[in-house]
GROMACS .gro file of N, CA and C in nm:
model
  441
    1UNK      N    1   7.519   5.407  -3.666
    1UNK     CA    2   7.447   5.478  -3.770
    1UNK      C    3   7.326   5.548  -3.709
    2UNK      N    4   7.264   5.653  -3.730
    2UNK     CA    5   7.144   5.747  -3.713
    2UNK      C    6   7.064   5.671  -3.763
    3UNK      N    7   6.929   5.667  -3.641
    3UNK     CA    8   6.821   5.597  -3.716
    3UNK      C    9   6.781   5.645  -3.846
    4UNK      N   10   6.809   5.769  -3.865
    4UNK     CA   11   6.753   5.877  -3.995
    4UNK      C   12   6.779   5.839  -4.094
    5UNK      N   13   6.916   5.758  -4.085
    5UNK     CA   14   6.964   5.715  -4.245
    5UNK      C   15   6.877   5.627  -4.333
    6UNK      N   16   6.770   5.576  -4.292
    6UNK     CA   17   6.673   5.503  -4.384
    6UNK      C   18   6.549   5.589  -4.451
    7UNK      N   19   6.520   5.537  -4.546
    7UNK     CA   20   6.421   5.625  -4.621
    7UNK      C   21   6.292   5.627  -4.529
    8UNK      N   22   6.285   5.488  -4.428
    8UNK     CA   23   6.129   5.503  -4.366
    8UNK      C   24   6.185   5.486  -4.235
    9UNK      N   25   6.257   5.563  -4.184
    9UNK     CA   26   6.316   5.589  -4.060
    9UNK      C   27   6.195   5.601  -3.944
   10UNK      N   28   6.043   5.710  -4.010
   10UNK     CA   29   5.971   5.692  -3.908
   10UNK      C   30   5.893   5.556  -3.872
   11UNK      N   31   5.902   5.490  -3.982
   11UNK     CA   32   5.869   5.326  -3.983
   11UNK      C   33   5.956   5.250  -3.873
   12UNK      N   34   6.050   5.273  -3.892
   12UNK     CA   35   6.133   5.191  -3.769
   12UNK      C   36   6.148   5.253  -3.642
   13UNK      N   37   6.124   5.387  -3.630
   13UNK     CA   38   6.123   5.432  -3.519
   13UNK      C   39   5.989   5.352  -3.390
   14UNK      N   40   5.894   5.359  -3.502
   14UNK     CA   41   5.724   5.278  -3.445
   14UNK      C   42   5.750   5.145  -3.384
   15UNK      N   43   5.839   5.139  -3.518
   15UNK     CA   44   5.840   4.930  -3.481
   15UNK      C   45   5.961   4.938  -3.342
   16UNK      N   46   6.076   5.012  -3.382
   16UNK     CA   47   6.137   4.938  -3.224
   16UNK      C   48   6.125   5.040  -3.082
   17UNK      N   49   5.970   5.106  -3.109
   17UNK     CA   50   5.907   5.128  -2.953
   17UNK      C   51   5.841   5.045  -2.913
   18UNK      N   52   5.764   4.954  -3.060
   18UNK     CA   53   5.670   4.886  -2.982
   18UNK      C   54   5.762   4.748  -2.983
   19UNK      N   55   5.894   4.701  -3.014
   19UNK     CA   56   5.997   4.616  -2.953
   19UNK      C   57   6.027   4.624  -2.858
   20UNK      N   58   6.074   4.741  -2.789
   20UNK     CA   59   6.111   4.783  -2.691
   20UNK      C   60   6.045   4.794  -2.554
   21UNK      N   61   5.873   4.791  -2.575
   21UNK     CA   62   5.804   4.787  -2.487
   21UNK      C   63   5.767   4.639  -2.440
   22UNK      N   64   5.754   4.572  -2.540
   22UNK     CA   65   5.724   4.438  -2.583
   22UNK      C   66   5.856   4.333  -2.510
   23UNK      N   67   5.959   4.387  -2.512
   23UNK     CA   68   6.084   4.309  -2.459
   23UNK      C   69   6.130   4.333  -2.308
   24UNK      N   70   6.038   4.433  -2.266
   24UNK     CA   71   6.071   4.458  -2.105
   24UNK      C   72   5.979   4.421  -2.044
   25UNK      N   73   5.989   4.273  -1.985
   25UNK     CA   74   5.868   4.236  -1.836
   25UNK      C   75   5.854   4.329  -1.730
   26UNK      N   76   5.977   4.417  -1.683
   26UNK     CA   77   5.974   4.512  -1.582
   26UNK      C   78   5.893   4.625  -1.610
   27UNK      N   79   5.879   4.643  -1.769
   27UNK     CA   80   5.802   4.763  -1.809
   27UNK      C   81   5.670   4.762  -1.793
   28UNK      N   82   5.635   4.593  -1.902
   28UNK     CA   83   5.508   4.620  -1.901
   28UNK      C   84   5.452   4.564  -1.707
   29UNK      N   85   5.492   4.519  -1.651
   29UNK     CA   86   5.443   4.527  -1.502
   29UNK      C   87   5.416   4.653  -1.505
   30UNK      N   88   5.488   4.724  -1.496
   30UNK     CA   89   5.454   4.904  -1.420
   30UNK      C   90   5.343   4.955  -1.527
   31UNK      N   91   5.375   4.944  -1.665
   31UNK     CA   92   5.294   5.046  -1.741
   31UNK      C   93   5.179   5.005  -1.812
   32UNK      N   94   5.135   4.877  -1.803
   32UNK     CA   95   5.037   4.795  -1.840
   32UNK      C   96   4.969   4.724  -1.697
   33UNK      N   97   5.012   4.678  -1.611
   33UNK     CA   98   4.943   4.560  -1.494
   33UNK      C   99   4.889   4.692  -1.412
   34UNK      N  100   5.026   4.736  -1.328
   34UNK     CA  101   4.995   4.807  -1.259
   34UNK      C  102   4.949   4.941  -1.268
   35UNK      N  103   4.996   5.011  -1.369
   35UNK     CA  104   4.979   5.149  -1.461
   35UNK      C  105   4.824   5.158  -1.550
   36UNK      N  106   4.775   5.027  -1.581
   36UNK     CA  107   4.674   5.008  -1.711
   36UNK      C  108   4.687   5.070  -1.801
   37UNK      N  109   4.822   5.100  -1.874
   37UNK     CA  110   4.821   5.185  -1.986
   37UNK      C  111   4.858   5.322  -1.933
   38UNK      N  112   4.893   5.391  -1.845
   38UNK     CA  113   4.918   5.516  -1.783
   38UNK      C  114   5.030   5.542  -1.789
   39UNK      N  115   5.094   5.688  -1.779
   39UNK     CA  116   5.214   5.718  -1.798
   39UNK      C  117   5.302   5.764  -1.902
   40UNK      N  118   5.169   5.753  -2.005
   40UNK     CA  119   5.197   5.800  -2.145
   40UNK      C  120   5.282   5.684  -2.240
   41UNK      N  121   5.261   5.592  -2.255
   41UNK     CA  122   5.304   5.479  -2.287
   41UNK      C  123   5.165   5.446  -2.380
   42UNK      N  124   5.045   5.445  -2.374
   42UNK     CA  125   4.965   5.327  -2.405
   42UNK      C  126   4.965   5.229  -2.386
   43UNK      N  127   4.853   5.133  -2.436
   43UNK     CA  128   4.871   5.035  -2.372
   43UNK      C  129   4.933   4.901  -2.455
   44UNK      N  130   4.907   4.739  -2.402
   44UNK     CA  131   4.990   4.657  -2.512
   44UNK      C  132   4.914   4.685  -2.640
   45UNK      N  133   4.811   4.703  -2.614
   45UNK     CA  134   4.747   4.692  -2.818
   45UNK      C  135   4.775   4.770  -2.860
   46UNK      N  136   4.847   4.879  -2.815
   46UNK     CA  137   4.887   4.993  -2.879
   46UNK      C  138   5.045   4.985  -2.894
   47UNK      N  139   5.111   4.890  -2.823
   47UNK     CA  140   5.185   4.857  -2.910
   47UNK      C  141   5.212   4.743  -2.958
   48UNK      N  142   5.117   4.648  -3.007
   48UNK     CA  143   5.138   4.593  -3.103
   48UNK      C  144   5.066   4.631  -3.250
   49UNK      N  145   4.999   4.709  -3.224
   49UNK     CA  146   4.942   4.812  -3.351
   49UNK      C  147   5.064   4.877  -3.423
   50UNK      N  148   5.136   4.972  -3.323
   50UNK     CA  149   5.266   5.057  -3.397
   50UNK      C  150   5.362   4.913  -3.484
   51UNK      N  151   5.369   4.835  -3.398
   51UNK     CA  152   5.394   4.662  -3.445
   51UNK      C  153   5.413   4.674  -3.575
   52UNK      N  154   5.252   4.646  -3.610
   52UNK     CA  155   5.231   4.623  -3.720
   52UNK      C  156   5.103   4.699  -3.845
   53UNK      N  157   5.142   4.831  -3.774
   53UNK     CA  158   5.022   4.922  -3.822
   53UNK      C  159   5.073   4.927  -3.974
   54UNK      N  160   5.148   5.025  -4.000
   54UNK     CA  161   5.197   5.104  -4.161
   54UNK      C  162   5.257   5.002  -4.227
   55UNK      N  163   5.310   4.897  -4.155
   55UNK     CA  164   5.428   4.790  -4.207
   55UNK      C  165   5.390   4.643  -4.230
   56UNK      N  166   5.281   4.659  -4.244
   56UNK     CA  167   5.193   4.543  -4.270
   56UNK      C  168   5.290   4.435  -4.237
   57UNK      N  169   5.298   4.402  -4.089
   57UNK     CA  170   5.427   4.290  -4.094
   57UNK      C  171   5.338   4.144  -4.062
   58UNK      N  172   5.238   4.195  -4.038
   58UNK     CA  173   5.128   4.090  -4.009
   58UNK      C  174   5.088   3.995  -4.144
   59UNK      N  175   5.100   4.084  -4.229
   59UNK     CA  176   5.076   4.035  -4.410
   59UNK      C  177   5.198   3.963  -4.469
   60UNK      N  178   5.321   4.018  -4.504
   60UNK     CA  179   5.439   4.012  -4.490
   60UNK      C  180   5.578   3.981  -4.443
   61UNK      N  181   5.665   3.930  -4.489
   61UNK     CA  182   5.785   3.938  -4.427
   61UNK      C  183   5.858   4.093  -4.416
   62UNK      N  184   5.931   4.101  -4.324
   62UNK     CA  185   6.034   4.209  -4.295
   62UNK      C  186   6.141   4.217  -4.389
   63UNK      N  187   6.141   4.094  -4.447
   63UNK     CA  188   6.282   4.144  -4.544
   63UNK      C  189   6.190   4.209  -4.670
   64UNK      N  190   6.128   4.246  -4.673
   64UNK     CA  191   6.049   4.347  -4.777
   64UNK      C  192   6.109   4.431  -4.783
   65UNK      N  193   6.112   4.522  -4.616
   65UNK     CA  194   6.160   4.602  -4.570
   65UNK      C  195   6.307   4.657  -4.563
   66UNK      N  196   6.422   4.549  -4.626
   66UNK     CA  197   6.539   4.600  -4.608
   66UNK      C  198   6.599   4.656  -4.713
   67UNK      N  199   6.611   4.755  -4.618
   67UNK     CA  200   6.692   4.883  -4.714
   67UNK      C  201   6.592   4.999  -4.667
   68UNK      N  202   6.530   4.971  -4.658
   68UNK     CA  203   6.411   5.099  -4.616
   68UNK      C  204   6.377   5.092  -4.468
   69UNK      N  205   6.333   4.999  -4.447
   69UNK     CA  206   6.327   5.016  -4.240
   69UNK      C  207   6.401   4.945  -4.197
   70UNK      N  208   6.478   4.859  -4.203
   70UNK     CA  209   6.556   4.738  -4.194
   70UNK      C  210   6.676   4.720  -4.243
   71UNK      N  211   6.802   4.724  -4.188
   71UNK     CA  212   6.951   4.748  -4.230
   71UNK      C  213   7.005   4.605  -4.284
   72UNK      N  214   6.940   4.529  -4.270
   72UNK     CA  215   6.988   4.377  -4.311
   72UNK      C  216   6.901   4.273  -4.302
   73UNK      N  217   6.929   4.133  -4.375
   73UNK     CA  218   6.819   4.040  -4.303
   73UNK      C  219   6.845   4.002  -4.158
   74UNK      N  220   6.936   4.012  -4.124
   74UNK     CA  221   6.931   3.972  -3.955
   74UNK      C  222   6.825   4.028  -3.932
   75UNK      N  223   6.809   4.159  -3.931
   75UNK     CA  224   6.724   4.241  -3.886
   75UNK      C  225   6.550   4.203  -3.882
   76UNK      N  226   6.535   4.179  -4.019
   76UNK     CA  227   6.438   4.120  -4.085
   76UNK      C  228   6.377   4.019  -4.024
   77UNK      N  229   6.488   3.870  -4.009
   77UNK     CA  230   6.454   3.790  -3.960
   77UNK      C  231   6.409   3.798  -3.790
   78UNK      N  232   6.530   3.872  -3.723
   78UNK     CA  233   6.462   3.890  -3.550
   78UNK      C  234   6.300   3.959  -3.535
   79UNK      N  235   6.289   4.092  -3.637
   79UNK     CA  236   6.174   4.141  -3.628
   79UNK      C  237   6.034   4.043  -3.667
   80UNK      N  238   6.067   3.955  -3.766
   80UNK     CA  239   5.989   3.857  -3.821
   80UNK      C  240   5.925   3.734  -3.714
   81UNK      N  241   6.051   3.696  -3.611
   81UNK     CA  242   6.010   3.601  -3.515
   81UNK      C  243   5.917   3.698  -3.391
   82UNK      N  244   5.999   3.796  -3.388
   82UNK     CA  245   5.907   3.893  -3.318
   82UNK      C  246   5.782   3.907  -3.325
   83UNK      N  247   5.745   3.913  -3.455
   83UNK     CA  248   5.580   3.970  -3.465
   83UNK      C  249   5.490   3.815  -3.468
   84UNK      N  250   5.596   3.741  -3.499
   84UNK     CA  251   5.517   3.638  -3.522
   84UNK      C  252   5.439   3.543  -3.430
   85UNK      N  253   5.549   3.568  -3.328
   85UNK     CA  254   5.498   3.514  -3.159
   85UNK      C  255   5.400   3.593  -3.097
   86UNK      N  256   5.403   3.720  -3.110
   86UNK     CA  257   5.328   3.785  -3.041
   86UNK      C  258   5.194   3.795  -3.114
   87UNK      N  259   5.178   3.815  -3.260
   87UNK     CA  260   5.054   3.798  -3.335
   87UNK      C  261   5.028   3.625  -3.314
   88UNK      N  262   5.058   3.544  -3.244
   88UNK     CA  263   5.026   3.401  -3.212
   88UNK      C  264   4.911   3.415  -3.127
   89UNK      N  265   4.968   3.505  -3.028
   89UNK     CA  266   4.868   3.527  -2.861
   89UNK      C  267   4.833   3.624  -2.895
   90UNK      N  268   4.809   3.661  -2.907
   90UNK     CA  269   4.691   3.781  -2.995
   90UNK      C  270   4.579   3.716  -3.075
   91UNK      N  271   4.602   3.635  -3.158
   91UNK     CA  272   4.478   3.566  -3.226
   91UNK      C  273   4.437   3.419  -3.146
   92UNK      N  274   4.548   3.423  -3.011
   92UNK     CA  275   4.446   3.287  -2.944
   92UNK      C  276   4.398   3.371  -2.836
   93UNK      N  277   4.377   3.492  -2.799
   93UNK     CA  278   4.328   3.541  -2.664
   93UNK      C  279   4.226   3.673  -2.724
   94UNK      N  280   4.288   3.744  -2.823
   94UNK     CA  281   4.209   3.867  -2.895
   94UNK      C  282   4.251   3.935  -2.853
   95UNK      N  283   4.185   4.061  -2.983
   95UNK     CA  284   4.256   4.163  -2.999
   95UNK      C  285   4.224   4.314  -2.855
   96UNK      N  286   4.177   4.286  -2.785
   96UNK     CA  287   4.122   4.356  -2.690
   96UNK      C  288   4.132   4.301  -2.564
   97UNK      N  289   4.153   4.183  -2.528
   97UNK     CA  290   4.235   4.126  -2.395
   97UNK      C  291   4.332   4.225  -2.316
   98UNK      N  292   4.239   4.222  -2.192
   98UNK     CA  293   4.317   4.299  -2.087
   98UNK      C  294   4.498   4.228  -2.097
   99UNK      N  295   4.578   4.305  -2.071
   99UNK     CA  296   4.738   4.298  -2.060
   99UNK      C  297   4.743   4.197  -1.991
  100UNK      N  298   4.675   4.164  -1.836
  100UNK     CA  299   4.723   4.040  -1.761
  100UNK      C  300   4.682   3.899  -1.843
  101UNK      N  301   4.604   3.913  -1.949
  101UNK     CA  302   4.595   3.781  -2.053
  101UNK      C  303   4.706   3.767  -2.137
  102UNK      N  304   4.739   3.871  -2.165
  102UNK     CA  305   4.861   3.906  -2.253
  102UNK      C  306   4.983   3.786  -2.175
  103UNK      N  307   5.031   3.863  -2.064
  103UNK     CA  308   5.147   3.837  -2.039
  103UNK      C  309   5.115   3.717  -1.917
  104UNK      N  310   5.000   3.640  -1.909
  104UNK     CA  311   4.995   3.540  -1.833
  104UNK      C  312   4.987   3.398  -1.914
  105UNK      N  313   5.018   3.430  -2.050
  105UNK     CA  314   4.999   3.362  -2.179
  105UNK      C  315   5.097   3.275  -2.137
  106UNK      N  316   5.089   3.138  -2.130
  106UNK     CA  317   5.210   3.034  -2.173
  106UNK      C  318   5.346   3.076  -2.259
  107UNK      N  319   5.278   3.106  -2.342
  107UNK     CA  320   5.389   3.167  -2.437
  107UNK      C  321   5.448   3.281  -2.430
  108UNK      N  322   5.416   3.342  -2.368
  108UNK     CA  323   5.425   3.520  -2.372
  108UNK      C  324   5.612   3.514  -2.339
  109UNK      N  325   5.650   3.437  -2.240
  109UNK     CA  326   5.798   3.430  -2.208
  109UNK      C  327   5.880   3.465  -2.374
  110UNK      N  328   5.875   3.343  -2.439
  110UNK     CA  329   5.875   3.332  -2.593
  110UNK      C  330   5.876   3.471  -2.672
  111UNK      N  331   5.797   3.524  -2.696
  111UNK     CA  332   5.769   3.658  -2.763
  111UNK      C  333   5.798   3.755  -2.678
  112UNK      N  334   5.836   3.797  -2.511
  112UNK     CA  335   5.960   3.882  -2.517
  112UNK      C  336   6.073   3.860  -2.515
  113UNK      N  337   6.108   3.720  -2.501
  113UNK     CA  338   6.264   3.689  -2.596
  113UNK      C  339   6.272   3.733  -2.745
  114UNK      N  340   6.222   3.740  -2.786
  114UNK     CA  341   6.228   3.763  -2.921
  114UNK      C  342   6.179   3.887  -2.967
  115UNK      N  343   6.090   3.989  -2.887
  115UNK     CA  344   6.095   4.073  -2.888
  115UNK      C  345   6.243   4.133  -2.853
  116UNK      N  346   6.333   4.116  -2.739
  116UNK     CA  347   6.398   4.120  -2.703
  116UNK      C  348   6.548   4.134  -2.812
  117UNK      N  349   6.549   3.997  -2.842
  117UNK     CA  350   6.590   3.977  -2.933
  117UNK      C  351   6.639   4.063  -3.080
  118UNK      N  352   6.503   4.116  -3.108
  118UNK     CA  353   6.522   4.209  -3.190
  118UNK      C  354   6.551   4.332  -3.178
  119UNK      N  355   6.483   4.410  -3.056
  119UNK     CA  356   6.482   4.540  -3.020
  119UNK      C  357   6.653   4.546  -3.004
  120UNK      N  358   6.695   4.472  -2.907
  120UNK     CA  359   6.879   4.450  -2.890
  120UNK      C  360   6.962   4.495  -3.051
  121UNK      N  361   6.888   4.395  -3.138
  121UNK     CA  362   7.005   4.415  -3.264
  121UNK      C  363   6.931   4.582  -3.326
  122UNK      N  364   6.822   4.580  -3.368
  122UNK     CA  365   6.799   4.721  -3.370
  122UNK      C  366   6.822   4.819  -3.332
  123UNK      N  367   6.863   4.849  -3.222
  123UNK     CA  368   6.905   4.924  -3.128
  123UNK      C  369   7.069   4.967  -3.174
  124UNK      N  370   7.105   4.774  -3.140
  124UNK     CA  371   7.276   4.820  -3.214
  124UNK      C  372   7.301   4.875  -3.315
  125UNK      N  373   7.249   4.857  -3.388
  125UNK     CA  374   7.276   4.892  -3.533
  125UNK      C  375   7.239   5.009  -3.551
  126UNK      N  376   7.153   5.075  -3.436
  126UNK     CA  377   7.151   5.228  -3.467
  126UNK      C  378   7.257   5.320  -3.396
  127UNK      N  379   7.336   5.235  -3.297
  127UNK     CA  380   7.421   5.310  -3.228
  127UNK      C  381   7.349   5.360  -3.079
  128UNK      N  382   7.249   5.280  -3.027
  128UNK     CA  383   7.132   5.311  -2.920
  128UNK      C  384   7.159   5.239  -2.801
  129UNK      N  385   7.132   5.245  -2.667
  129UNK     CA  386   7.159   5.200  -2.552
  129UNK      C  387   7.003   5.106  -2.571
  130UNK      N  388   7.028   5.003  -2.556
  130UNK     CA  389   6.909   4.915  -2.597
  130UNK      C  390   6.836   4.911  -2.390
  131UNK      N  391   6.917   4.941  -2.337
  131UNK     CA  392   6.880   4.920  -2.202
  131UNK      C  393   6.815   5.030  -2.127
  132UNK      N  394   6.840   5.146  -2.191
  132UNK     CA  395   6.766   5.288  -2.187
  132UNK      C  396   6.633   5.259  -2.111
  133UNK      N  397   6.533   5.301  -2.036
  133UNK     CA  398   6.384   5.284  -2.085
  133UNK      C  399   6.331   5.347  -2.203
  134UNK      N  400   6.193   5.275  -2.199
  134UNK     CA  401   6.155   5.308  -2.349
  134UNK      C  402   6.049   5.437  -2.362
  135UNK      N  403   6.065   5.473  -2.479
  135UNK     CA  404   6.035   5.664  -2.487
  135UNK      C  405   5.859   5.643  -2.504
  136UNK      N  406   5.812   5.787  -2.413
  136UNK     CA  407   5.673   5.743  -2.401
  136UNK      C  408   5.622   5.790  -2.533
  137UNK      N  409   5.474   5.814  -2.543
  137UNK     CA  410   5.469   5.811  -2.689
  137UNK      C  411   5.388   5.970  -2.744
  138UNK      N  412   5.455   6.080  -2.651
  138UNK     CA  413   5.459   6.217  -2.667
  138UNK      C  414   5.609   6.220  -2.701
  139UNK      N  415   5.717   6.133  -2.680
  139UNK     CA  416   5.873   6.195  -2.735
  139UNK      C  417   5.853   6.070  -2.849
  140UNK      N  418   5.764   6.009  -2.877
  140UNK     CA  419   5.797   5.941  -3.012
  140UNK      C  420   5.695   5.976  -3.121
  141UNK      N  421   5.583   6.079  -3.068
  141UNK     CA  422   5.579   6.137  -3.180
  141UNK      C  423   5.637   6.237  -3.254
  142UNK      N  424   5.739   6.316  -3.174
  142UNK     CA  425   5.806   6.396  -3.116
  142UNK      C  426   5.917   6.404  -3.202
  143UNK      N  427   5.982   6.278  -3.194
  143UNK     CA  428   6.087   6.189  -3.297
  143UNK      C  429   6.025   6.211  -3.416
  144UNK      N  430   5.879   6.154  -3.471
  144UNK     CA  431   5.897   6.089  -3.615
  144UNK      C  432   5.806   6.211  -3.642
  145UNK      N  433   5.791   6.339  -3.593
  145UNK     CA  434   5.701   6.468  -3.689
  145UNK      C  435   5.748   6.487  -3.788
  146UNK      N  436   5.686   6.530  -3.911
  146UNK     CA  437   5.721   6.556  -4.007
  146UNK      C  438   5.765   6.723  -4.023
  147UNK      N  439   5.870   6.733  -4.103
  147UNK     CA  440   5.888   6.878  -4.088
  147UNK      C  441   6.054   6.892  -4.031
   0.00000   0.00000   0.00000
């Protein structure tokens, strides 16, 4: 299916970049440790903002969301464990913690499985190479312009 087919298509486009960034250790090494945010990526708070910016997933469950950004509760539920691990280490380290706190977190393994996790079924369900790298964030605004 085309990501397009949902009414808040640019909603899900946000959420599975910042899945997608979130689920690759190889990524964030290069584009966060070693990169500091360079490369046109931003950095992790920037994507865990797209996370949970418009989609209040921080407030909320994801199955709010289905039918409109979200094709099913599977969906719902992976994105749900997703945010939930990662908004864990986020409120025990803060919201402005350099990336190597991020991902030197005990837990951090945890929340890109499950980042992982989700970005994978998202991906499928759009008909997407989940293994692709992930689009910097001049072709994802690029994607969700209006017009």
């Amino acid at each position: 299916m085309p990501l397009t087919d949902l009414p808040w298509w640019r909603w899900r486009a946000r959420i599975r970049s910042a899945l997608h960034m979130l689920s690759d250790p190889g990524f964030q090494r290069t584009a966060w440790l070693d990169g500091h945010g360079q490369g046109g990526y931003g950095d992790l708070s920037d994507a865990v903002y797209r996370l949970v910016e418009d989609s209040w997933l921080d407030r909320w469950s994801a199955e709010k969301y289905v039918g409109s950004v979200f094709r099913d509760s599977a969906e719902a539920v992976a994105v749900d464990a997703a945010v939930l691990r990662v908004l864990r280490i986020v409120h025990q380290v803060g919201e402005d913690a350099p990336a190597a706190v991020y991902l030197g977190h005990r837990e951090w393994p945890e929340a890109v499985q499950a980042a992982r996790e989700a970005h994978h079924r998202l991906a499928a369900n759009d008909g997407t190479d989940p293994d692709l790298p992930p689009s910097t964030l001049a072709e994802l605004r690029q994607l969700t312009a209006h017009g």
